[in-house]
Coordinates of C-alpha atoms in Angstrom, one line a residue:
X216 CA 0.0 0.0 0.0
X217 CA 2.4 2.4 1.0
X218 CA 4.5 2.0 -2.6
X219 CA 1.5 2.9 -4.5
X220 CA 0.7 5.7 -2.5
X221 CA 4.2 7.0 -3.2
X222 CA 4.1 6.0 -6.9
X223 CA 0.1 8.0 -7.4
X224 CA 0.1 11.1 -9.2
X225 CA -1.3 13.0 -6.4
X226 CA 1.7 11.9 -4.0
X227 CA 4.3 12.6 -6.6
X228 CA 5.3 16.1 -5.2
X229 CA 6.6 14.3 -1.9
X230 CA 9.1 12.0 -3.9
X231 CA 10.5 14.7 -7.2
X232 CA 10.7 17.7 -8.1
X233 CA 8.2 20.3 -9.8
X234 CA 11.2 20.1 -12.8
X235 CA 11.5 16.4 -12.3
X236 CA 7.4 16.0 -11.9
X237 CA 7.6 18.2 -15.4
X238 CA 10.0 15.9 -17.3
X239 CA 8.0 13.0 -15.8
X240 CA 4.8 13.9 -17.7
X241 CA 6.5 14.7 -21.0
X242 CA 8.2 11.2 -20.7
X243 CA 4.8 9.6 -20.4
X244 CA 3.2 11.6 -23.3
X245 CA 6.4 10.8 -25.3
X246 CA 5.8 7.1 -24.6
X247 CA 1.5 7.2 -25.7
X248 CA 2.5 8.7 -29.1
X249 CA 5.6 6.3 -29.7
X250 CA 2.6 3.8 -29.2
X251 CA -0.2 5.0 -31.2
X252 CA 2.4 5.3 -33.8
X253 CA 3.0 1.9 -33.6
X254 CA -0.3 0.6 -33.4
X255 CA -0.9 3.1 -36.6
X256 CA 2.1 1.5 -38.6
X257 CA 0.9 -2.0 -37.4
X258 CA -2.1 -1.2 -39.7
X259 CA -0.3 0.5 -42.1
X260 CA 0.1 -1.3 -45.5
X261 CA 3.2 0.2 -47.3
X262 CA 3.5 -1.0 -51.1
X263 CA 6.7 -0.6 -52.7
X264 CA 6.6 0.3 -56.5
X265 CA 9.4 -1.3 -58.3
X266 CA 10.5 -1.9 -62.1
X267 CA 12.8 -0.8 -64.6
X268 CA 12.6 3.2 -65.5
X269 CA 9.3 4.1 -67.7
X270 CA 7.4 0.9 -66.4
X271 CA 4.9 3.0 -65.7
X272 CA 5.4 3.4 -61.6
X273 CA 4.6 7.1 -61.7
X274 CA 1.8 6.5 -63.3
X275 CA 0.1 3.6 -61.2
X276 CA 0.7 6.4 -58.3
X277 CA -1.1 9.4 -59.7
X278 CA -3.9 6.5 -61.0
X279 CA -4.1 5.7 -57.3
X280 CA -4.6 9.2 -56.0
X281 CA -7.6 9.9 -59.3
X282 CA -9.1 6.4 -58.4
X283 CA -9.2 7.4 -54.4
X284 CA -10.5 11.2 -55.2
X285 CA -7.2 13.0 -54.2
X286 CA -7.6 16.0 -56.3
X287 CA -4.0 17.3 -58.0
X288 CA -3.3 20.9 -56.3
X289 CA -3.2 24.2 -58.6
X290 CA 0.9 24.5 -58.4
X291 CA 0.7 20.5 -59.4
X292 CA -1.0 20.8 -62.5
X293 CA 0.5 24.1 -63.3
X294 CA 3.6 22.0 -63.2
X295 CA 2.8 19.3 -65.0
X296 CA 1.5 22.0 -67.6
X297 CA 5.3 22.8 -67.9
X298 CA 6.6 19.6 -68.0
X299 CA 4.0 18.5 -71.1
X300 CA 5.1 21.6 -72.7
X301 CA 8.5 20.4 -72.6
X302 CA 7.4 16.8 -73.4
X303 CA 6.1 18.2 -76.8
X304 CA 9.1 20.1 -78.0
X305 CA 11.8 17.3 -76.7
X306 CA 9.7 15.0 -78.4
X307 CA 9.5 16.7 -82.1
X308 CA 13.1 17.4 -81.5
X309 CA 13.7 13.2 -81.5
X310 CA 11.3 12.7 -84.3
X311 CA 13.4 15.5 -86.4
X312 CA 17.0 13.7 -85.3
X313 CA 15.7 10.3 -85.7
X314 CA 14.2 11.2 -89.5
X315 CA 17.3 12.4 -90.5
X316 CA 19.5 9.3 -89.1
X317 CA 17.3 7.1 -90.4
X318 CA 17.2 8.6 -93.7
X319 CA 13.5 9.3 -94.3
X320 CA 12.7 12.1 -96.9
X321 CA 10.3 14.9 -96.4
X322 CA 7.1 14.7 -97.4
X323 CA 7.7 18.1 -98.0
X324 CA 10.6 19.8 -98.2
X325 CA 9.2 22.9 -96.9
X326 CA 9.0 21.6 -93.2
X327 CA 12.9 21.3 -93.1
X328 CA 13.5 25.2 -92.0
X329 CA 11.1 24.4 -88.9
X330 CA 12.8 21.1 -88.2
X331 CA 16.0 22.5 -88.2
X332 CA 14.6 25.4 -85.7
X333 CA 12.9 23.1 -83.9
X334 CA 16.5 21.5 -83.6
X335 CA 18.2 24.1 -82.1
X336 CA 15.5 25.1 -79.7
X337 CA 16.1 24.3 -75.9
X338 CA 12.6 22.8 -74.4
X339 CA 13.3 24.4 -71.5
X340 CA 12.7 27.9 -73.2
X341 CA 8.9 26.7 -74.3
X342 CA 7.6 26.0 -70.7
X343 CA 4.9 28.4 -70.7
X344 CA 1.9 28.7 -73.0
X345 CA 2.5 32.0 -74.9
X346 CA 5.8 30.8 -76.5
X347 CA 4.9 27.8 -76.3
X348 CA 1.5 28.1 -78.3
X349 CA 3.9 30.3 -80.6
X350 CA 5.7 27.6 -81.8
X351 CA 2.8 25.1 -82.5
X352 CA 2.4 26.1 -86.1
X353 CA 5.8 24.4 -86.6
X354 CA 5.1 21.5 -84.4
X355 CA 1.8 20.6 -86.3
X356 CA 3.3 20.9 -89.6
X357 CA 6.1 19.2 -88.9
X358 CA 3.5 16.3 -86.7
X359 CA 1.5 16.2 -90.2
X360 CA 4.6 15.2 -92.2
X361 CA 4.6 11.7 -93.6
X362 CA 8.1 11.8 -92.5
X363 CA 8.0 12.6 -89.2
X364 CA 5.1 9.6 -88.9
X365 CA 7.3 7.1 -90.6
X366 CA 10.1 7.9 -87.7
X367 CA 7.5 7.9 -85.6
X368 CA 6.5 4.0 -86.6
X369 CA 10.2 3.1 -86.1
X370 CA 10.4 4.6 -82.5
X371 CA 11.4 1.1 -81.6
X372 CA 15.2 1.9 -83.1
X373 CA 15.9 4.6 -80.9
X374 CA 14.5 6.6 -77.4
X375 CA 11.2 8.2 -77.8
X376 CA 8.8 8.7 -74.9
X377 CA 5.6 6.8 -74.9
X378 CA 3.6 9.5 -74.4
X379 CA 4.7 11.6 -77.6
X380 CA 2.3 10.4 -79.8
X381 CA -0.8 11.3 -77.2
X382 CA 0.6 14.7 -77.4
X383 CA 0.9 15.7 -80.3
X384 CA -2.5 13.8 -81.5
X385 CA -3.8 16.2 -78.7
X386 CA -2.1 19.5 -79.9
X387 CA -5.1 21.5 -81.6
X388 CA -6.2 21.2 -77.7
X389 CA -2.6 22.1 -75.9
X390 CA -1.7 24.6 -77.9
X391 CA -5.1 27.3 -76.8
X392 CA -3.7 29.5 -74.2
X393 CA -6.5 28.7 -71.6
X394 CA -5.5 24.8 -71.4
X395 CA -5.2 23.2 -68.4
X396 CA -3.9 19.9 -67.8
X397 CA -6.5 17.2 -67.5
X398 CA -6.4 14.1 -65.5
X399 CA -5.5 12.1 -68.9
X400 CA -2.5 14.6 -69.4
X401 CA -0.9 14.6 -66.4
X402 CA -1.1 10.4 -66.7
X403 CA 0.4 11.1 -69.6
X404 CA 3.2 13.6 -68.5
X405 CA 6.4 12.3 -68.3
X406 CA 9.2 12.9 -65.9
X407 CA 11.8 10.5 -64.5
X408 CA 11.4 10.5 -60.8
X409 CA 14.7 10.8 -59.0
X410 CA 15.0 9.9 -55.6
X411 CA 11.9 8.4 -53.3
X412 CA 8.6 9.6 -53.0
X413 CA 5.9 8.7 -50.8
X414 CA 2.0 9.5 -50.8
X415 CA -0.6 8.0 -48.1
X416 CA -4.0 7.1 -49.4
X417 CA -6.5 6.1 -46.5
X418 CA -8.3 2.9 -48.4
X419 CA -11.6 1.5 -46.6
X420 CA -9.9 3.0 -43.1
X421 CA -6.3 2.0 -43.6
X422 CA -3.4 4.1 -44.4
X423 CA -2.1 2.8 -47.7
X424 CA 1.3 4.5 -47.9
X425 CA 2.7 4.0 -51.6
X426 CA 6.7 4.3 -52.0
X427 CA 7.7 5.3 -55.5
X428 CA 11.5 5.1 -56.6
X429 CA 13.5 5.8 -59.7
X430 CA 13.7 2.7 -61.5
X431 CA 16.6 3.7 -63.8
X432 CA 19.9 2.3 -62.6
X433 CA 21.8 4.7 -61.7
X434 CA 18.7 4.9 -58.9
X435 CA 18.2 1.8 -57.9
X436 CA 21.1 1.8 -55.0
X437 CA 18.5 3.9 -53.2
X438 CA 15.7 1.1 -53.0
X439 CA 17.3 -0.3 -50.2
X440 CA 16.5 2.3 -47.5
X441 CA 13.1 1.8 -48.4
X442 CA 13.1 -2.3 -47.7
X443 CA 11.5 -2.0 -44.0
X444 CA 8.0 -3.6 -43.0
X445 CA 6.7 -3.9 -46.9
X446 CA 3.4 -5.2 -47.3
X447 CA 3.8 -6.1 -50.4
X448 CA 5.8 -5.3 -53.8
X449 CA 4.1 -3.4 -56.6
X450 CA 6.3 -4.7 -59.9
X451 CA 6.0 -3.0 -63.0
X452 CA 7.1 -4.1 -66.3
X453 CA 6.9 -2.2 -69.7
X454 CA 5.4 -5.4 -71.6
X455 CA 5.5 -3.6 -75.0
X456 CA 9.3 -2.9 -74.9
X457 CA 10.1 -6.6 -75.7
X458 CA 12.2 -4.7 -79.2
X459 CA 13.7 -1.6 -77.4
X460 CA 17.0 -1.5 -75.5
X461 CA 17.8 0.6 -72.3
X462 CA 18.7 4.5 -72.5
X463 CA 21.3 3.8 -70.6
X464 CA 23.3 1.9 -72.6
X465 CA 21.5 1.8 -75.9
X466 CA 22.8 -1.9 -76.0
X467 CA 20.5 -4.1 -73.1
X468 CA 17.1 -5.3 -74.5
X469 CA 14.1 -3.8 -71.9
X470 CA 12.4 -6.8 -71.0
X471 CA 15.3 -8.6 -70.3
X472 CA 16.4 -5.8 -68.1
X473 CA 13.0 -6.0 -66.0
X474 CA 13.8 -9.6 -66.1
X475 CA 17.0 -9.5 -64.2
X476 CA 15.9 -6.6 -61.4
X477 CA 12.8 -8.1 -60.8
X478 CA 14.3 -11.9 -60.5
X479 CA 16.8 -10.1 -58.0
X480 CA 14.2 -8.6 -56.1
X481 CA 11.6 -11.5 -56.2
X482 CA 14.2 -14.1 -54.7
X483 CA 15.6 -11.4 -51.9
X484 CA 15.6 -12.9 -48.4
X485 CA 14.7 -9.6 -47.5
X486 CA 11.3 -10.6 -49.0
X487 CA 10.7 -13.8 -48.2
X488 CA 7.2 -13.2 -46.6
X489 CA 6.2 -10.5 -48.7
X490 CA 3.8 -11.1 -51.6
X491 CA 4.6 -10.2 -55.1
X492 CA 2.4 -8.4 -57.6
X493 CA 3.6 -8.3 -61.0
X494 CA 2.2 -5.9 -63.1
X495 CA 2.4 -7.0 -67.3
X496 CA 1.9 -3.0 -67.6
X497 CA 1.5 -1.2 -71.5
X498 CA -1.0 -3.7 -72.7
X499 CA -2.4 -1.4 -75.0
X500 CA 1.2 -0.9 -76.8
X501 CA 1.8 -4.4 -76.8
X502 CA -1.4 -4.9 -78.6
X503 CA -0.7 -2.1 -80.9
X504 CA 3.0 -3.3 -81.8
X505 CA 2.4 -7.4 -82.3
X506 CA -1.1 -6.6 -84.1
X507 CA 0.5 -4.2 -86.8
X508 CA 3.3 -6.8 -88.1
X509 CA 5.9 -4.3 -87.9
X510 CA 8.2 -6.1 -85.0
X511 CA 8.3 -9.5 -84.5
X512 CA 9.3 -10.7 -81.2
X513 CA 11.5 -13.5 -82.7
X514 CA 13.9 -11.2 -83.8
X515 CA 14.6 -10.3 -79.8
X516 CA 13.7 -13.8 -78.6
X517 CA 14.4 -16.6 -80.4
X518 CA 13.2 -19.1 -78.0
X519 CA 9.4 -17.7 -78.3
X520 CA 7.7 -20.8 -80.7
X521 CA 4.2 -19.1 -80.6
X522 CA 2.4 -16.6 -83.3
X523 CA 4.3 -13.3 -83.2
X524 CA 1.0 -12.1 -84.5
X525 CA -1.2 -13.3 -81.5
X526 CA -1.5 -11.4 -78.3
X527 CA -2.2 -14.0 -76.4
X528 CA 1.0 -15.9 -77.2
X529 CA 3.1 -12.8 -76.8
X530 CA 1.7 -12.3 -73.4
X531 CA 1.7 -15.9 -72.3
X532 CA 5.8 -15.8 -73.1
X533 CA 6.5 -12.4 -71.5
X534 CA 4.5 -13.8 -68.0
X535 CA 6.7 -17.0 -68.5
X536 CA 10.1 -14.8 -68.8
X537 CA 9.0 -13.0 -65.0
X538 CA 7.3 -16.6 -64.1
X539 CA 10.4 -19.0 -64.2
X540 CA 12.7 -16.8 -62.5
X541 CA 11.1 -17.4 -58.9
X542 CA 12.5 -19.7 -57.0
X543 CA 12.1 -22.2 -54.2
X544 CA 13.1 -21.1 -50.7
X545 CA 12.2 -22.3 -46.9
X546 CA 9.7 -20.1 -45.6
X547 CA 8.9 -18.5 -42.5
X548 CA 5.5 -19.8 -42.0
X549 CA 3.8 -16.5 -42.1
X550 CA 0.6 -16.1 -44.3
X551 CA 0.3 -20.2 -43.9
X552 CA 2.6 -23.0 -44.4
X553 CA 4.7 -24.7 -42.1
X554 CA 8.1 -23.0 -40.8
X555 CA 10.7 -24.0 -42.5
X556 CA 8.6 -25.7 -45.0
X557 CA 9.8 -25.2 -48.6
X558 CA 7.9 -23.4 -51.3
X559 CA 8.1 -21.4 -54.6
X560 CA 7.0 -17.7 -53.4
X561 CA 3.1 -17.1 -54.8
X562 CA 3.4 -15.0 -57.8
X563 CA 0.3 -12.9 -58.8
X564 CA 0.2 -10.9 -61.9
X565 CA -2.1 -8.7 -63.8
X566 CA -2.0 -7.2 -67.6
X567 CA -2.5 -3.4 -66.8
X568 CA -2.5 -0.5 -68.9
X569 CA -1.6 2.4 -66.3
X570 CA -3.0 5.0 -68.3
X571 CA -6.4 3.5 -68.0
X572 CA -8.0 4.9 -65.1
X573 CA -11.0 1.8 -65.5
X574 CA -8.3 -0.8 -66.3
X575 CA -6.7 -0.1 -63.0
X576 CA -9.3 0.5 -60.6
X577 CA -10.7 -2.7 -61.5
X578 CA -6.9 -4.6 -61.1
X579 CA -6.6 -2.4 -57.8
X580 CA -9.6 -3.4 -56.2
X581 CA -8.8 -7.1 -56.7
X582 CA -5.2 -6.4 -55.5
X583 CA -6.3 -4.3 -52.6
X584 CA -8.7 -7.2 -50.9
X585 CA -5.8 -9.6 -51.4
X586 CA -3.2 -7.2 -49.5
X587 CA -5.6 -6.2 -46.9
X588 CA -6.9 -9.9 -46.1
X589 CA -2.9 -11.1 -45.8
X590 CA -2.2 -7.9 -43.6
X591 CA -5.1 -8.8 -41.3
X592 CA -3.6 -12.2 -41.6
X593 CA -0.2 -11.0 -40.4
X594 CA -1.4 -8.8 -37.5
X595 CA -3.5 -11.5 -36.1
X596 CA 0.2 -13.8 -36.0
X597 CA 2.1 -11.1 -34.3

């Protein structure tokens, strides 16, 4: 009795301080927010976005805050207004190069001035909509030239944006000096994230915290920091890029790049209890490129003994590629199993088109009951 009588608030002042009572207090507030921060990351479901660079990761992000009715802020879309701006002009500047590398004549020689202006221009000069809107005169005529659409069709030989051909398709519409961005055009807008970012969408009362990260090598030292308690792994694969090789060495074939990055990261021991989700994403380019005949697969992958003009068989060969890399490991008996108990690591995989805000919010709903059924599963084990 007489312990707790010393040990009750109202006895404190015989036993410390006012300073010391003070500091007590603080301690214990310090210690209830340390736990309803843990108890709030307990039920926090942190997805990590993987893939090669232009997988489409940015993308599947800013899907995910349209799809869960997180409006993009004024000084957002007045940036991404820039940054489409630039897209344009960067990407007529390729088209212009890649015509006159690969030798295709104007259709008329009178768009050559402009494509040699459009040459020498810096994008960086055309970011805002008065010189911008200036300069679409020479961008449409130089768009409309059978020329520039042949280089366009053989975008496959050298580094062009995916996005371009959106643009430019929609430049009657960009260039009025009272645009703004859509939802469509920012999806659209493309700009190679460097570093990590991080957005928090609360999903049917749990805080669904999304980790973005450069997928471009020269950024991929920096997934590592972001390893801790993952829920699960988002990875993204540019399905259509099966005849493209990387930007940064103009030499390694795409797929097989996504191939080897996401075979490392499926078989970490770092992730041995963490599901993976592999998104087939582009589908709508893939169908675009084996339908139209004008690259056949065979020519990248010899070992493909399907119809290079069949979807289907395209798709069923690139899932294989991502498929037969995961291997068999002992597991830790979390999310069923026995401990210790050998198995191949559950693979589940969708064919997405990121762009597609209905594509993905069906493919997300099914994803999001599987992660939040294992994460209940998981809390109830620890």
């Amino acid at each position: 009795m007489a312990t707790a009588m010393l040990t009750c608030s109202c006895c404190l002042r015989f036993k410390y301080s006012p300073e010391e009572i003070e500091q007590r207090h603080k301690s214990q507030q310090i210690d209830r927010m340390i736990e309803r921060e843990r108890q709030s990351l307990r039920r926090q479901v942190k997805l990590l976005l993987l893939g090669a660079g232009e997988s489409g990761k940015s993308t599947f992000l800013k899907q995910m805050r349209i799809i869960h009715g997180l409006k993009f802020e004024p000084e957002i879309v007045r940036d991404y207004q820039q940054i489409i701006y630039q897209n344009v002009v960067r990407g007529v500047r390729v088209l212009v190069d890649a015509r006159d590398k690969l030798g295709i004549p104007w259709e008329h020689e009178s768009n050559a001035p402009a494509g040699e202006m459009v040459l020498r221009s810096d994008p960086n000069n055309f970011s805002e909509p008065v010189p911008f809107t200036r300069l679409c005169p020479s961008l449409q005529a130089l768009w409309n030239d059978s020329g520039i659409r042949t280089a366009f069709q053989r975008r496959s030989e050298y580094q062009l944006s995916d996005s371009v051909g959106y643009f430019l398709d929609n430049l009657p519409r960009i260039s009025r000096l009272e645009w703004t961005p859509s939802n469509q055009d920012i999806l659209h807008a493309r700009r190679a994230t460097k570093g990590v970012v991080e957005c928090v969408i609360p999903i049917r009362g749990v805080p669904f915290r999304f980790v973005d990260v450069g997928g471009q090598r020269s950024q991929r030292r920096k997934w590592f920091q972001c390893f801790d308690s993952v829920t699960s792994i988002l990875f993204l694969v540019s399905s259509s890029e099966y005849d493209q090789v990387l930007l940064e060495d103009r030499r390694t074939n795409r797929l097989e790049e996504s191939r080897n990055v996401f075979d490392t990261i499926v078989n970490h021991l770092a992730f041995g209890n963490v599901s993976t989700i592999l998104f087939l994403n582009k589908t709508d380019l893939l169908l675009e490129k084996v339908r139209s005949g004008l690259s056949d697969i065979r020519n990248h992958f010899p070992q493909f003994n399907g119809n290079p003009s069949e979807p289907i068989d395209v798709q069923a060969f690139i899932l294989s590629l991502f498929s037969g890399v995961v291997k068999r490991r002992r597991r830790s008996g979390v999310f069923g199993g026995r401990e210790g108990e050998e198995r191949t690591q559950p693979l589940f995989h969708h064919f997405t088109t990121a762009v597609d805000t209905e594509n993905i919010k069906v493919v997300f709903g099914a994803v999001r009951d599987t992660i939040l059924r294992r994460n209940l599963e998981a809390l109830m084990l620890q």
